[in-house]
Tab-separated table of C-alpha atoms in Angstrom:
chain	number	residue	atom	x	y	z
A	1	MET	CA	142.088	30.524	26.020
A	2	ILE	CA	142.474	28.953	29.399
A	3	GLY	CA	143.959	30.485	32.522
A	4	PRO	CA	143.207	31.780	35.989
A	5	PRO	CA	141.062	34.896	36.494
A	6	GLY	CA	143.002	38.087	35.888
A	7	SER	CA	145.628	36.494	33.662
A	8	GLY	CA	144.657	38.647	30.660
A	9	LYS	CA	142.476	36.342	28.533
A	10	THR	CA	139.801	38.981	27.928
A	11	MET	CA	142.376	41.699	27.276
A	12	LEU	CA	144.091	39.463	24.737
A	13	ALA	CA	140.781	38.651	23.038
A	14	LYS	CA	140.011	42.370	22.708
A	15	ARG	CA	143.348	42.866	20.917
A	16	MET	CA	142.760	40.067	18.403
A	17	PRO	CA	141.182	42.282	15.703
A	18	THR	CA	144.375	44.338	15.551
A	19	ILE	CA	146.318	41.355	14.210
A	20	LEU	CA	143.692	40.358	11.654
A	21	PRO	CA	144.154	41.663	8.129
A	22	PRO	CA	142.058	44.715	7.241
A	23	LEU	CA	138.688	44.003	5.668
A	24	THR	CA	138.439	44.274	1.920
A	25	PHE	CA	136.041	46.865	0.543
A	26	GLU	CA	133.437	44.152	-0.108
A	27	GLU	CA	133.797	42.713	3.420
A	28	ALA	CA	133.523	46.155	5.005
A	29	LEU	CA	130.409	46.915	2.938
A	30	GLU	CA	128.830	43.574	3.849
A	31	THR	CA	129.592	44.077	7.546
A	32	THR	CA	128.173	47.608	7.455
A	33	LYS	CA	124.958	46.340	5.850
A	34	ILE	CA	124.450	43.777	8.616
A	35	HIS	CA	124.973	46.350	11.361
A	36	SER	CA	122.596	48.748	9.590
A	37	VAL	CA	119.840	46.114	9.312
A	38	ALA	CA	120.302	45.267	13.000
A	39	GLY	CA	119.990	48.954	13.923
A	40	VAL	CA	123.395	49.090	15.613
A	41	LEU	CA	125.430	50.894	12.967
A	42	ASP	CA	128.116	53.081	14.493
A	43	LEU	CA	128.855	55.712	11.835
A	44	ALA	CA	132.358	56.315	13.185
A	45	ALA	CA	133.208	52.629	12.940
A	46	ALA	CA	131.345	52.150	9.643
A	47	SER	CA	134.143	53.807	7.721
A	48	SER	CA	136.695	51.548	9.393
A	49	ALA	CA	138.117	48.549	7.606
A	50	SER	CA	138.859	46.678	10.837
A	51	ALA	CA	137.155	43.424	11.740
A	52	PRO	CA	134.303	43.639	14.251
A	53	ILE	CA	134.648	41.989	17.652
A	54	VAL	CA	131.563	41.015	19.587
A	55	ARG	CA	132.009	39.967	23.222
A	56	ARG	CA	129.181	38.195	24.983
A	57	ILE	CA	128.803	36.629	28.390
A	58	ASN	CA	126.895	33.514	29.328
A	59	THR	CA	123.599	35.282	30.089
A	60	ILE	CA	122.735	35.693	26.401
A	61	SER	CA	119.818	33.684	25.015
A	62	ASP	CA	119.995	31.508	21.935
A	63	ALA	CA	117.727	34.000	20.105
A	64	GLY	CA	120.037	36.859	21.095
A	65	LEU	CA	123.028	34.965	19.799
A	66	ILE	CA	121.506	33.789	16.510
A	67	GLY	CA	118.886	36.447	15.880
A	68	GLY	CA	115.151	36.459	15.433
A	69	GLY	CA	112.169	38.312	16.803
A	70	ALA	CA	108.748	39.184	15.346
A	71	ILE	CA	110.608	41.113	12.661
A	72	PRO	CA	113.737	38.959	12.300
A	73	ARG	CA	116.998	40.803	12.918
A	74	PRO	CA	120.573	39.560	12.921
A	75	GLY	CA	121.956	38.289	16.206
A	76	GLU	CA	125.437	38.500	17.684
A	77	VAL	CA	126.784	35.763	15.396
A	78	SER	CA	125.896	37.788	12.298
A	79	LEU	CA	127.105	41.023	13.902
A	80	SER	CA	130.527	39.413	14.234
A	81	HIS	CA	130.519	38.393	10.533
A	82	ASN	CA	134.017	38.924	9.075
A	83	GLY	CA	135.310	39.388	12.613
A	84	LEU	CA	135.496	37.692	15.991
A	85	LEU	CA	132.835	36.400	18.331
A	86	PHE	CA	134.295	36.161	21.820
A	87	LEU	CA	132.182	34.051	24.159
A	88	ASP	CA	133.501	34.833	27.618
A	89	GLU	CA	133.337	31.912	30.084
A	90	LEU	CA	132.251	29.453	27.369
A	91	PRO	CA	131.742	26.446	29.701
A	92	GLU	CA	129.116	28.465	31.592
A	93	PHE	CA	126.874	28.888	28.526
A	94	PRO	CA	123.684	26.810	28.494
A	95	ARG	CA	123.858	23.804	26.167
A	96	ASN	CA	120.995	25.050	23.937
A	97	VAL	CA	122.867	28.304	23.316
A	98	LEU	CA	126.001	26.427	22.274
A	99	GLU	CA	123.992	24.059	20.052
A	100	VAL	CA	122.686	26.939	17.911
A	101	LEU	CA	126.284	27.758	16.951
A	102	ARG	CA	126.628	24.520	14.969
A	103	GLN	CA	125.031	25.771	11.721
A	104	PRO	CA	126.868	29.128	11.589
A	105	LEU	CA	130.233	27.507	12.237
A	106	GLU	CA	129.666	24.793	9.617
A	107	ASP	CA	127.835	26.768	6.913
A	108	GLY	CA	128.802	30.400	7.512
A	109	THR	CA	125.139	31.413	7.562
A	110	VAL	CA	122.266	31.724	10.028
A	111	THR	CA	118.793	30.734	8.889
A	112	ILE	CA	115.802	32.144	10.754
A	113	SER	CA	112.495	30.533	9.803
A	114	ARG	CA	109.096	31.985	10.537
A	115	ALA	CA	105.630	30.965	9.312
A	116	ALA	CA	105.597	33.657	6.613
A	117	MET	CA	109.284	33.705	5.658
A	118	SER	CA	112.746	32.302	5.991
A	119	LEU	CA	115.771	34.629	6.154
A	120	MET	CA	119.466	33.912	5.859
A	121	PHE	CA	122.076	36.160	7.445
A	122	PRO	CA	125.813	35.756	6.829
A	123	ALA	CA	127.889	34.475	9.745
A	124	ARG	CA	131.474	33.828	8.645
A	125	LEU	CA	133.613	34.037	11.743
A	126	HIS	CA	137.335	33.857	12.297
A	127	ALA	CA	137.552	30.850	14.553
A	128	SER	CA	140.217	28.482	15.691
A	129	PRO	CA	139.540	24.933	16.833
A	130	PRO	CA	139.797	24.186	20.562
A	131	ARG	CA	143.066	22.676	21.729
């Protein structure tokens, strides 16, 4: 979305999940599992069949967006699995942060490799191509 500040782009993005179809039982279960593994499960929202929306600003790191850590955990891309990932002020994001989005957008998964293991987290997002 493009427009001057205050024109309602963020407000519109926050309303997007309301026009998406409800999650199927399997999608809701899969989304709940990801949020549980990440340690951010909201029990009130866990019973909801609505798509998650994750809004991030340009100060996020590539590891925060994709996931990782000493004990690998899902990042924001996986937390928005079956939902929307809203990157506010996209042109302001560092190039390396935008580059890590290539694999999730193409494959629908995030792979985090460490010396002892390699983990895959789902990352299927509702996305529309830029116009």
